Amino acid sequence: MIYEFRTYTLKVRTLGEFVKRFGDALPKRLELSPLAAFWHTELGRLNQVIHVWSYKDANERARVRAEAVKLGVWPPSVSEFITDMRSEIMVPLPFSPKLEPSNHGPFFEMRSYVLRPGGVPEMAAKWEEHLPGRLAVAPDRCVHVRCRWAQPVGSHLGLQKLRAAHGGPQNDAGEGHLAAAAAGPDADPGSEPDVCSAVFPDPISRLPT
């Protein structure tokens, strides 16, 4: 299993129209592969949307993307709103819970750690060791979305990235900091997070009911 994280930086005051066009085009796209998550930032780097697609492997990703273009169902007509785009392929670590539908939220904390070459195994071991302590602080809000991905594909200058959607889902934007403090200094290696909120309530259909 791989996850593609696509992060778009949008022009100011275009989020609403972006979401509308994305949502209008989405049903046909979902016939080809599932959307694992769709967030927009509330704190941190603003005017960003993050959508996550799951695939069996890189070959399936290439096939699905080509088919979507061939059928004319994707991408949506949103390029006029985008000022920057980043695509990252992430591989889940063995202890990472699946990114799947849930009723958590509405806020999620996204952290990215850029590690030295070869640093993923050591960092992953620390996360796995301390994860039970972190879950004990807010077990009902973390176990289904606490995800860890190592990035062996497209790494920048030989560095590897560990991306985590954790510290949430949260009832409010400050809850993740409180939980991290309660878990102790070793439970949550620091980075400044982006706090995101779910764009649509259903993480699979991604359409308002």
Short mmCIF file of C-alpha atoms in Angstrom, two decimals:
data_model
loop_
_atom_site.label_atom_id
_atom_site.label_comp_id
_atom_site.label_asym_id
_atom_site.label_seq_id
_atom_site.Cartn_x
_atom_site.Cartn_y
_atom_site.Cartn_z
CA MET A 1 0.00 0.00 0.00
CA ILE A 2 1.19 3.51 -0.81
CA TYR A 3 -0.35 6.91 -0.15
CA GLU A 4 0.02 9.93 -2.37
CA PHE A 5 -0.12 13.22 -0.48
CA ARG A 6 -0.96 16.08 -2.84
CA THR A 7 -0.62 19.53 -1.27
CA TYR A 8 -1.90 22.56 -3.17
CA THR A 9 -1.27 26.14 -2.13
CA LEU A 10 -4.18 28.27 -3.28
CA LYS A 11 -4.69 31.92 -4.05
CA VAL A 12 -6.24 33.84 -1.20
CA ARG A 13 -10.05 33.59 -0.98
CA THR A 14 -10.36 30.76 -3.54
CA LEU A 15 -10.81 27.81 -1.17
CA GLY A 16 -14.60 27.76 -1.40
CA GLU A 17 -14.71 27.59 -5.19
CA PHE A 18 -11.84 25.07 -5.24
CA VAL A 19 -13.76 22.75 -2.90
CA LYS A 20 -16.94 23.12 -4.94
CA ARG A 21 -15.28 22.17 -8.23
CA PHE A 22 -13.29 19.38 -6.60
CA GLY A 23 -16.46 17.98 -5.05
CA ASP A 24 -18.43 18.22 -8.28
CA ALA A 25 -15.83 16.17 -10.16
CA LEU A 26 -15.10 13.71 -7.37
CA PRO A 27 -17.83 11.03 -7.76
CA LYS A 28 -16.52 9.88 -11.15
CA ARG A 29 -12.94 9.90 -9.88
CA LEU A 30 -13.93 7.74 -6.90
CA GLU A 31 -15.06 5.03 -9.29
CA LEU A 32 -11.37 4.47 -10.09
CA SER A 33 -9.73 4.61 -6.64
CA PRO A 34 -10.56 5.80 -3.10
CA LEU A 35 -9.80 9.16 -1.57
CA ALA A 36 -8.29 8.52 1.87
CA ALA A 37 -8.43 12.08 3.22
CA PHE A 38 -9.05 15.71 2.29
CA TRP A 39 -8.10 18.57 4.60
CA HIS A 40 -7.52 22.30 4.44
CA THR A 41 -5.24 24.18 6.80
CA GLU A 42 -6.55 26.31 9.66
CA LEU A 43 -3.23 27.12 11.39
CA GLY A 44 0.35 27.03 10.11
CA ARG A 45 0.75 27.32 6.35
CA LEU A 46 -2.58 28.74 5.31
CA ASN A 47 -4.45 28.53 1.99
CA GLN A 48 -3.46 24.91 1.53
CA VAL A 49 -5.48 21.79 0.76
CA ILE A 50 -4.11 18.30 1.31
CA HIS A 51 -5.72 15.36 -0.41
CA VAL A 52 -4.52 11.80 0.05
CA TRP A 53 -5.05 8.96 -2.42
CA SER A 54 -4.38 5.32 -1.60
CA TYR A 55 -3.07 2.81 -4.14
CA LYS A 56 -1.86 -0.77 -4.10
CA ASP A 57 1.47 0.27 -5.61
CA ALA A 58 3.08 2.72 -8.05
CA ASN A 59 1.86 0.75 -11.06
CA GLU A 60 -1.76 1.04 -9.95
CA ARG A 61 -1.28 4.77 -9.38
CA ALA A 62 0.03 5.22 -12.94
CA ARG A 63 -2.81 3.15 -14.40
CA VAL A 64 -5.56 4.96 -12.48
CA ARG A 65 -4.22 8.41 -13.27
CA ALA A 66 -3.93 7.59 -16.97
CA GLU A 67 -7.46 6.16 -17.05
CA ALA A 68 -8.89 9.21 -15.28
CA VAL A 69 -7.37 11.51 -17.89
CA LYS A 70 -8.48 9.25 -20.75
CA LEU A 71 -12.08 9.25 -19.48
CA GLY A 72 -11.99 13.01 -19.01
CA VAL A 73 -13.16 12.78 -15.39
CA TRP A 74 -10.01 14.15 -13.72
CA PRO A 75 -8.39 16.48 -12.83
CA PRO A 76 -11.08 19.00 -11.89
CA SER A 77 -10.96 22.49 -13.33
CA VAL A 78 -9.05 24.13 -10.47
CA SER A 79 -5.64 24.98 -11.94
CA GLU A 80 -6.42 28.70 -12.00
CA PHE A 81 -6.52 28.71 -8.18
CA ILE A 82 -3.23 26.87 -7.55
CA THR A 83 0.02 28.75 -6.97
CA ASP A 84 2.11 25.76 -5.89
CA MET A 85 1.69 21.98 -5.94
CA ARG A 86 3.62 19.22 -4.17
CA SER A 87 3.14 15.47 -4.57
CA GLU A 88 4.76 12.97 -2.17
CA ILE A 89 4.56 9.19 -2.22
CA MET A 90 4.49 7.73 1.30
CA VAL A 91 4.82 4.13 2.46
CA PRO A 92 3.09 3.28 5.78
CA LEU A 93 5.28 1.99 8.58
CA PRO A 94 4.33 -1.47 9.96
CA PHE A 95 2.63 -0.11 13.10
CA SER A 96 0.70 2.64 11.34
CA PRO A 97 -3.10 2.32 11.64
CA LYS A 98 -4.91 2.45 8.34
CA LEU A 99 -6.12 5.79 7.06
CA GLU A 100 -9.80 4.94 6.73
CA PRO A 101 -13.28 6.38 7.36
CA SER A 102 -14.05 7.62 10.87
CA ASN A 103 -16.17 10.16 12.70
CA HIS A 104 -13.20 11.88 14.33
CA GLY A 105 -12.30 15.51 14.06
CA PRO A 106 -12.98 18.12 12.98
CA PHE A 107 -9.32 19.14 13.49
CA PHE A 108 -6.24 17.13 12.57
CA GLU A 109 -2.60 17.96 13.28
CA MET A 110 -0.12 17.34 10.46
CA ARG A 111 3.60 17.17 11.26
CA SER A 112 6.51 16.51 8.89
CA TYR A 113 9.99 15.52 10.01
CA VAL A 114 12.93 15.64 7.59
CA LEU A 115 15.50 13.10 8.73
CA ARG A 116 19.12 12.48 7.97
CA PRO A 117 19.84 9.73 5.39
CA GLY A 118 19.15 6.34 6.95
CA GLY A 119 17.37 7.92 9.91
CA VAL A 120 13.90 6.47 9.34
CA PRO A 121 14.44 3.13 11.18
CA GLU A 122 15.73 4.83 14.34
CA MET A 123 12.99 7.46 14.32
CA ALA A 124 10.31 4.85 13.60
CA ALA A 125 11.51 2.74 16.52
CA LYS A 126 11.14 5.72 18.85
CA TRP A 127 7.63 6.41 17.60
CA GLU A 128 6.63 2.77 18.02
CA GLU A 129 8.05 2.68 21.55
CA HIS A 130 6.26 5.83 22.70
CA LEU A 131 3.01 5.42 20.80
CA PRO A 132 1.21 3.56 23.62
CA GLY A 133 1.90 6.44 26.01
CA ARG A 134 0.56 8.96 23.54
CA LEU A 135 -2.56 6.91 22.89
CA ALA A 136 -3.17 6.64 26.62
CA VAL A 137 -3.68 10.42 26.73
CA ALA A 138 -6.46 10.40 24.13
CA PRO A 139 -6.99 6.83 22.95
CA ASP A 140 -10.40 7.36 21.39
CA ARG A 141 -9.11 10.23 19.25
CA CYS A 142 -5.79 8.92 18.01
CA VAL A 143 -5.92 5.23 17.37
CA HIS A 144 -7.72 5.49 14.03
CA VAL A 145 -5.78 8.39 12.55
CA ARG A 146 -2.34 8.16 14.06
CA CYS A 147 -0.41 7.51 10.87
CA ARG A 148 3.28 7.31 10.11
CA TRP A 149 4.75 7.33 6.63
CA ALA A 150 8.36 7.00 5.54
CA GLN A 151 9.22 8.56 2.20
CA PRO A 152 11.69 6.53 0.16
CA VAL A 153 10.40 7.96 -3.14
CA GLY A 154 11.29 11.46 -4.29
CA SER A 155 13.32 12.31 -1.20
CA HIS A 156 15.00 15.72 -1.33
CA LEU A 157 18.82 15.69 -1.46
CA GLY A 158 19.02 12.23 0.05
CA LEU A 159 16.98 13.17 3.11
CA GLN A 160 14.03 11.09 4.20
CA LYS A 161 10.74 12.35 5.53
CA LEU A 162 8.49 11.04 8.26
CA ARG A 163 5.02 12.54 7.95
CA ALA A 164 2.48 12.14 10.69
CA ALA A 165 -1.20 12.95 10.87
CA HIS A 166 -1.39 12.82 14.63
CA GLY A 167 -2.17 14.72 17.79
CA GLY A 168 -5.75 14.42 16.68
CA PRO A 169 -8.37 14.28 15.55
CA GLN A 170 -9.13 17.09 17.95
CA ASN A 171 -12.15 18.95 19.20
CA ASP A 172 -10.30 22.25 18.86
CA ALA A 173 -7.06 23.54 17.40
CA GLY A 174 -5.21 23.62 20.75
CA GLU A 175 -6.03 20.12 21.94
CA GLY A 176 -3.05 18.50 20.23
CA HIS A 177 -0.56 20.67 22.16
CA LEU A 178 -2.22 19.74 25.47
CA ALA A 179 -2.12 16.03 24.66
CA ALA A 180 1.51 16.20 23.52
CA ALA A 181 2.52 17.97 26.76
CA ALA A 182 0.70 15.39 28.87
CA ALA A 183 2.40 12.54 27.01
CA GLY A 184 5.86 13.81 28.01
CA PRO A 185 8.87 15.23 26.14
CA ASP A 186 9.97 11.90 24.62
CA ALA A 187 6.57 10.86 23.34
CA ASP A 188 6.25 13.42 20.61
CA PRO A 189 9.48 14.63 18.92
CA GLY A 190 8.91 18.26 18.09
CA SER A 191 8.12 20.07 14.91
CA GLU A 192 5.80 22.96 14.24
CA PRO A 193 2.57 21.44 12.92
CA ASP A 194 -0.11 22.51 10.52
CA VAL A 195 -3.59 22.16 11.98
CA CYS A 196 -6.10 21.05 9.37
CA SER A 197 -9.82 20.57 9.31
CA ALA A 198 -11.69 18.00 7.25
CA VAL A 199 -13.19 19.50 4.09
CA PHE A 200 -16.01 16.99 3.86
CA PRO A 201 -17.55 14.99 6.71
CA ASP A 202 -17.25 11.59 5.05
CA PRO A 203 -13.60 10.71 4.36
CA ILE A 204 -14.49 8.38 1.51
CA SER A 205 -17.32 10.05 -0.42
CA ARG A 206 -15.96 13.54 0.37
CA LEU A 207 -19.34 15.01 -0.48
CA PRO A 208 -21.61 16.92 1.91
CA THR A 209 -24.74 15.01 2.84
#
